[in-house]
PDB file of C-alpha atoms in Angstrom:
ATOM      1  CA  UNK B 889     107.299  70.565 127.990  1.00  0.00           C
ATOM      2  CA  UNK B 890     108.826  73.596 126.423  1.00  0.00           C
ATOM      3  CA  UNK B 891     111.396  73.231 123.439  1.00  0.00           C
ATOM      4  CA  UNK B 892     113.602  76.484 123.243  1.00  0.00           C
ATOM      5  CA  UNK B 893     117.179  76.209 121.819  1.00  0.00           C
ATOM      6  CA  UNK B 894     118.966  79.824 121.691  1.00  0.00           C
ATOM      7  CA  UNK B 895     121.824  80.209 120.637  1.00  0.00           C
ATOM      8  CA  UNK B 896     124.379  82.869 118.609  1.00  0.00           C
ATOM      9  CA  UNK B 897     125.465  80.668 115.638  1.00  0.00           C
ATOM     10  CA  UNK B 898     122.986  77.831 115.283  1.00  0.00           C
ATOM     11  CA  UNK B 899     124.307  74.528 115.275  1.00  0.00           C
ATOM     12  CA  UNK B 900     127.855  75.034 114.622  1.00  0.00           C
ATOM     13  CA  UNK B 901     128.525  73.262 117.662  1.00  0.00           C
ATOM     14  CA  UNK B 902     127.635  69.506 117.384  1.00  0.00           C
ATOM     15  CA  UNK B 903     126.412  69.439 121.417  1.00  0.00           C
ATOM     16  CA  UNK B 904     123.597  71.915 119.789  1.00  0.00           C
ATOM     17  CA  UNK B 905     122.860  70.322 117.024  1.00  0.00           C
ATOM     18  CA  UNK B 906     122.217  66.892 118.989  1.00  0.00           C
ATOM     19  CA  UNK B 907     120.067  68.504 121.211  1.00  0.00           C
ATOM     20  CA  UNK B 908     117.993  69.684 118.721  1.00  0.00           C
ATOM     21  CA  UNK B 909     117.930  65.794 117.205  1.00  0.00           C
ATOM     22  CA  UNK B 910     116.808  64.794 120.439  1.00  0.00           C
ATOM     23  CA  UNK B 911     113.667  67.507 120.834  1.00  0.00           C
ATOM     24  CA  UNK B 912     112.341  66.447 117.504  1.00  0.00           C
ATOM     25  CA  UNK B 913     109.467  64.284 118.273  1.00  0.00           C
ATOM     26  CA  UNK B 914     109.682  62.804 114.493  1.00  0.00           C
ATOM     27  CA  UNK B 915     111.736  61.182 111.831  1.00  0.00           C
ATOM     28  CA  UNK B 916     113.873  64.139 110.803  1.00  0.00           C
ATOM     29  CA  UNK B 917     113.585  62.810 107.539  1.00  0.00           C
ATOM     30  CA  UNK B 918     110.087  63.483 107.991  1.00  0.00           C
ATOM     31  CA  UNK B 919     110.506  66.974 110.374  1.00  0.00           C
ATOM     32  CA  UNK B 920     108.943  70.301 108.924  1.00  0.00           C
ATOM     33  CA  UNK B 921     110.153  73.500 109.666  1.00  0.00           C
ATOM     34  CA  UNK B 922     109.287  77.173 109.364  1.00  0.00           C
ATOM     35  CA  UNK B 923     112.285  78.827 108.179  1.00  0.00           C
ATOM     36  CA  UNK B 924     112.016  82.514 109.389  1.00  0.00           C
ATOM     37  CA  UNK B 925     113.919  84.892 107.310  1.00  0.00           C
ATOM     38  CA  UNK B 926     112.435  88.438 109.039  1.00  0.00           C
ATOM     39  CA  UNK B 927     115.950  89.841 110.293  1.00  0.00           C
ATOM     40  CA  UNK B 928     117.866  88.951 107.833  1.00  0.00           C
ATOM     41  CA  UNK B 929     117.505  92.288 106.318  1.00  0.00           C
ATOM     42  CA  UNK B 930     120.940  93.736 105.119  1.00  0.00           C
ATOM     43  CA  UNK B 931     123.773  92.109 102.935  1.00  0.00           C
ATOM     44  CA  UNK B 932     125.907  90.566 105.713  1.00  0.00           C
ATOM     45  CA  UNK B 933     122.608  88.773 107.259  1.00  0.00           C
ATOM     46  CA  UNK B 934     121.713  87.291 104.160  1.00  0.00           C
ATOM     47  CA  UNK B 935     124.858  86.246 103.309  1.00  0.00           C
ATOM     48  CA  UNK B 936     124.501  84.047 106.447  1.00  0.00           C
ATOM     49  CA  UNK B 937     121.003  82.820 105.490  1.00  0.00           C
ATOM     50  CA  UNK B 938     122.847  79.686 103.230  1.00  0.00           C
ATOM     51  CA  UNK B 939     124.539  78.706 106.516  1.00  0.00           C
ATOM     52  CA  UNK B 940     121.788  78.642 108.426  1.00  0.00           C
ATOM     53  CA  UNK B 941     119.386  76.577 106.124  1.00  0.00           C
ATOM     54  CA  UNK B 942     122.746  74.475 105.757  1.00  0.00           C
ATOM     55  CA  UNK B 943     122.327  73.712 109.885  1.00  0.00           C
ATOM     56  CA  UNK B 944     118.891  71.880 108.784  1.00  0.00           C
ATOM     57  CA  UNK B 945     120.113  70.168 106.032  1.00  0.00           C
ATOM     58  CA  UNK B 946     122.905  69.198 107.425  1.00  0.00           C
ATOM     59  CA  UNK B 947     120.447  67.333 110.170  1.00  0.00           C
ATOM     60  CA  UNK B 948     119.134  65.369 107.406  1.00  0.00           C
ATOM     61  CA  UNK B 949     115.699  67.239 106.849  1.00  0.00           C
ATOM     62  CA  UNK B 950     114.823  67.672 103.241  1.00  0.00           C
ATOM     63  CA  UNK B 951     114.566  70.580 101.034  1.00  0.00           C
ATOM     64  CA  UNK B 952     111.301  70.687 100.643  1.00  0.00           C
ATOM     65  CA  UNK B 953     110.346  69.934 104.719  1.00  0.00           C
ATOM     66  CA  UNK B 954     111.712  73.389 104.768  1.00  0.00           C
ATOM     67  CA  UNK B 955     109.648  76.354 104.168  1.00  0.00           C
ATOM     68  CA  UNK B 956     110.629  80.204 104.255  1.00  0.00           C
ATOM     69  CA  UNK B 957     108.575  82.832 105.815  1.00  0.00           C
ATOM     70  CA  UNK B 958     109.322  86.345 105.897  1.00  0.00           C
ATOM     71  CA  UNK B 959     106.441  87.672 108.439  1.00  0.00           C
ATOM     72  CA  UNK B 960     105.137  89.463 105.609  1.00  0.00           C
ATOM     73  CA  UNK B 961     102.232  87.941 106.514  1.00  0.00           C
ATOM     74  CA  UNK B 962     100.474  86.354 109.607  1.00  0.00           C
ATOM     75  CA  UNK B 963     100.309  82.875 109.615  1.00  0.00           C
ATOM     76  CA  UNK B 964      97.182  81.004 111.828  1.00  0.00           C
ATOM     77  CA  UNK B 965      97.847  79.092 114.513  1.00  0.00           C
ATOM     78  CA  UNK B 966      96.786  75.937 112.601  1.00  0.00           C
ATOM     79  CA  UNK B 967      99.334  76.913 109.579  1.00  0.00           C
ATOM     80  CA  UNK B 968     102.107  77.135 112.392  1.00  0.00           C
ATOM     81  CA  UNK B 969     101.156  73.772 114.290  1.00  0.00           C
ATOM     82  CA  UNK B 970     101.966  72.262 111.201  1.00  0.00           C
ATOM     83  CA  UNK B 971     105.567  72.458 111.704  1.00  0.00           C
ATOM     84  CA  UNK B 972     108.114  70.453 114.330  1.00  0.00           C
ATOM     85  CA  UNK B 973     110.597  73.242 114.278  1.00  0.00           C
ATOM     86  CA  UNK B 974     110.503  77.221 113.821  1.00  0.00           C
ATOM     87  CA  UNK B 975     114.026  78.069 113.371  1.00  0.00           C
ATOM     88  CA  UNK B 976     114.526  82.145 113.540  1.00  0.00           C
ATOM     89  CA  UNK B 977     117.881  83.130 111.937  1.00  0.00           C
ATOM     90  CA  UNK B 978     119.915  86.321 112.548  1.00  0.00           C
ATOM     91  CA  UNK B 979     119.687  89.976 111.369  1.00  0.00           C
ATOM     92  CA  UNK B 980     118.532  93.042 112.705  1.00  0.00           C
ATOM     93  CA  UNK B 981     116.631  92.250 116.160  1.00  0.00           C
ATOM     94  CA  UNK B 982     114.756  95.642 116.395  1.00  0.00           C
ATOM     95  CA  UNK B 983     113.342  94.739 112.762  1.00  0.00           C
ATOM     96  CA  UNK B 984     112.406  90.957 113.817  1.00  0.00           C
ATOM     97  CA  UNK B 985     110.450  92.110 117.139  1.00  0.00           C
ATOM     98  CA  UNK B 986     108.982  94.834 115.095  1.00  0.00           C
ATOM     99  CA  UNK B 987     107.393  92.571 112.989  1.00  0.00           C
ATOM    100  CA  UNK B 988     106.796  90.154 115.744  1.00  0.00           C
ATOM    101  CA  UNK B 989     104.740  92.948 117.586  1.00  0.00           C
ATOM    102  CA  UNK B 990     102.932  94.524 114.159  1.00  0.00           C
ATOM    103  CA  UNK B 991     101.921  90.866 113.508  1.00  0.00           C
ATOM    104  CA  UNK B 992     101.054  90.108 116.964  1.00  0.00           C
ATOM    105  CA  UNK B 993     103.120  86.895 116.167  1.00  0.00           C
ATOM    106  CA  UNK B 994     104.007  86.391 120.204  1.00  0.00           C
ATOM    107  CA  UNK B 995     101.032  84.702 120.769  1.00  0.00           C
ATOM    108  CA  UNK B 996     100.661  82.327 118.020  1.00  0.00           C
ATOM    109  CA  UNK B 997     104.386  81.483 118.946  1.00  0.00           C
ATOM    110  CA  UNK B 998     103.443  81.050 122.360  1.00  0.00           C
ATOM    111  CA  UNK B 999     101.243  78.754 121.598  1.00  0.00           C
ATOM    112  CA  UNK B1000     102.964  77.246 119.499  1.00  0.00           C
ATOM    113  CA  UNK B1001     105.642  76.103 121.677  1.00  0.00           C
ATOM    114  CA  UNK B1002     103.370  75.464 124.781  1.00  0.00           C
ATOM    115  CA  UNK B1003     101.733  72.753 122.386  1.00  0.00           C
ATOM    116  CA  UNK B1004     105.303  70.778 122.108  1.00  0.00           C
ATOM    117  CA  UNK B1005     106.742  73.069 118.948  1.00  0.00           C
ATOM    118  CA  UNK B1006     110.334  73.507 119.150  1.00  0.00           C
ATOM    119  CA  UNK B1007     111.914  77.410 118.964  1.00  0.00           C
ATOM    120  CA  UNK B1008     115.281  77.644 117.731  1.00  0.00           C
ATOM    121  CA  UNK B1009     116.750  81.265 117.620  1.00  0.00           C
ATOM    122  CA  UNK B1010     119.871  82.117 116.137  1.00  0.00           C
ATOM    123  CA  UNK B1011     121.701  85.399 116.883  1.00  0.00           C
ATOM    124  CA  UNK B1012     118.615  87.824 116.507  1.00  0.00           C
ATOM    125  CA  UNK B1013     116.231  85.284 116.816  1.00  0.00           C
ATOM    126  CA  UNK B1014     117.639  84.063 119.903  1.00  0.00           C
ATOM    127  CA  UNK B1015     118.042  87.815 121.613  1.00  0.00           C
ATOM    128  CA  UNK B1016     114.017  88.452 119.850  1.00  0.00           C
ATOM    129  CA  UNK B1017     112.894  85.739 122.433  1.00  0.00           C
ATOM    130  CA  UNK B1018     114.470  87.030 125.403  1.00  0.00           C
ATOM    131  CA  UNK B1019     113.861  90.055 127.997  1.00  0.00           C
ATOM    132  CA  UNK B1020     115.816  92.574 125.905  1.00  0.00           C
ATOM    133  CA  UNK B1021     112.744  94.014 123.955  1.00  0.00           C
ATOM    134  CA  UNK B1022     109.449  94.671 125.521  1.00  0.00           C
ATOM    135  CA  UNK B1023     107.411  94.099 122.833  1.00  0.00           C
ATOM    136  CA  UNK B1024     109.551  90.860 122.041  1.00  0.00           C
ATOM    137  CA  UNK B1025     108.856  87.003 122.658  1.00  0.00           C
ATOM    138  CA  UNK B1026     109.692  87.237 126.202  1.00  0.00           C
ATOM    139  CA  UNK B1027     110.980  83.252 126.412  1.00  0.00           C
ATOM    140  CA  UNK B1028     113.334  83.998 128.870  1.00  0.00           C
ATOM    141  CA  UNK B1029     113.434  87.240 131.637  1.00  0.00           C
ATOM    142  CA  UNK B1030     117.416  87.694 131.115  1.00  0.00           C
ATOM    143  CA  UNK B1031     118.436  90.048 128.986  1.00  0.00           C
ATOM    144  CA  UNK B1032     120.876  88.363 126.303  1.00  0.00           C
ATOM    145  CA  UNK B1033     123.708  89.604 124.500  1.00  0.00           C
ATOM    146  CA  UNK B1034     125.072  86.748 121.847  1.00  0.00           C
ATOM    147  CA  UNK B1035     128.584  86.418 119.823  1.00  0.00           C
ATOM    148  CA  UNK B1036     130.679  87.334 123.617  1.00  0.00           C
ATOM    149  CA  UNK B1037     133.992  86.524 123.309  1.00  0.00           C
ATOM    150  CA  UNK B1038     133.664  84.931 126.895  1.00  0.00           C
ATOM    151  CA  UNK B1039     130.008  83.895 127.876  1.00  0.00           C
ATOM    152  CA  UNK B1040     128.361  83.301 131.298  1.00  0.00           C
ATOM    153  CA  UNK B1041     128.966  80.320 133.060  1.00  0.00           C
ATOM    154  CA  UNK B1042     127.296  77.039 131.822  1.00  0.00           C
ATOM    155  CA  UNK B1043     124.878  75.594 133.963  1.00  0.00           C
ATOM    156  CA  UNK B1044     121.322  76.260 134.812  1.00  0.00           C
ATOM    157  CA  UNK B1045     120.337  79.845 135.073  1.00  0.00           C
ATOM    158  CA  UNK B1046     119.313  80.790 138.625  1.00  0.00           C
ATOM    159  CA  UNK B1047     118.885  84.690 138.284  1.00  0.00           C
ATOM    160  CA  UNK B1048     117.512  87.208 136.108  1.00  0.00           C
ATOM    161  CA  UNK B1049     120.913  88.876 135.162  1.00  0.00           C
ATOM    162  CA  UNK B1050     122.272  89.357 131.774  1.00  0.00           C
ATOM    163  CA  UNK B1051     123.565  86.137 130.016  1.00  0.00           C
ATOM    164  CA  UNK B1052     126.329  86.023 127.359  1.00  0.00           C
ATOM    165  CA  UNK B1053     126.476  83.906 125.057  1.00  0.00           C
ATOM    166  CA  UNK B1054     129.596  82.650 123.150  1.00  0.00           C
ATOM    167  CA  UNK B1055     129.573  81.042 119.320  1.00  0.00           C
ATOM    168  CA  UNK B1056     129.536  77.613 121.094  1.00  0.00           C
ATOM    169  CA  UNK B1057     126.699  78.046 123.817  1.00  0.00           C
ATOM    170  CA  UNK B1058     123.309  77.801 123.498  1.00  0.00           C
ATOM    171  CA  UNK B1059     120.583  78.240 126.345  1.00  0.00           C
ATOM    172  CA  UNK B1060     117.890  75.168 126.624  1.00  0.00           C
ATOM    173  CA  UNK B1061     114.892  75.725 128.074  1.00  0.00           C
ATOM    174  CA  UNK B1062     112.262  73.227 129.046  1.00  0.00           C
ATOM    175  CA  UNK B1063     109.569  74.788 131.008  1.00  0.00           C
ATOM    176  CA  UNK B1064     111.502  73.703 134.320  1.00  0.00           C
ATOM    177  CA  UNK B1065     114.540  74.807 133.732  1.00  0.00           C
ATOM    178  CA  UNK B1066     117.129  77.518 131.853  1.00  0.00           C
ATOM    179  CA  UNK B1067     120.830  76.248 131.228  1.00  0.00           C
ATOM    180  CA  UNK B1068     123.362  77.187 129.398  1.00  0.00           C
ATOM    181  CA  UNK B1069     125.742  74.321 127.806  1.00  0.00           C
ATOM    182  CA  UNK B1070     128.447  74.062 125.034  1.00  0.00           C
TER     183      UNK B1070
END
């Protein structure tokens, strides 16, 4: 079963958050996760960085389950599989997918998450992994747009038109299905 959470502003909204809890196939006292840092490449996006590593904490997994990566260099597929959770925070999108596609990073994630790894995309991380960018992840066929003031309807996704997303959505994805929920 796939594990994808994406979403604009992490786990601001508790509904996320839990659903996050519930992928984790672990003690999130014991969880790892790969902290990816890659778009966060300007002062405003790294000003956000704090509040994003807060959204893990906040779940209750350690400091030092967390590690950073900056794509700066390509991890195996055996150094990923180590971890529960990727979580991909916000930035610049066309720098992220760049790297992504220099790297050739979209397969290692793939398999990644076909193996029962969880994805969680934030802002740029989230709009990396869906149909926006050819040379991105590719998670999802829609094109996304995230931070809408009004978002598409919640429910499970049925076509392959653009999707919306508002601070408090997120879309799940599980292999069978696409929804959108708040």
């Amino acid at each position: 079963m796939k594990k994808i959470l994406l979403t604009s502003t992490g786990f601001e909204n508790d509904n996320i958050k839990n659903k996050f809890l519930e992928l984790l196939n672990c003690d999130v006292t014991k969880a790892k996760v790969l902290f990816i840092i890659t778009a966060a490449n300007d002062p405003d996006a790294v000003r956000i960085l704090s509040k994003c590593l807060d959204d893990l904490t906040n779940c209750d997994i350690p400091d030092e389950n967390i590690a950073i990566y900056d794509m700066h260099r390509l991890l195996t597929q055996d150094e990923i599989n180590q971890y529960d959770a990727i979580y991909v925070c916000g930035g610049s999108t066309k720098y992220l997918v760049d790297r992504i596609s220099e790297l050739n990073f979209k397969s290692i994630i793939n398999n990644y998450i076909e193996n029962g790894g969880i994805y969680i995309g934030v802002s740029a991380g989230s709009v990396a992994a869906s149909g926006n960018y050819q040379n991105g992840l590719c998670l999802i066929k829609n094109n996304l747009d995230v931070h809408c003031g009004s978002g598409t309807e919640n429910g499970i996704i049925t076509t392959d038109n653009d999707i919306l997303l508002t601070d408090n959505q997120a879309i799940f994805i599980d292999g069978n299905e696409n929804i959108i929920f708040e």
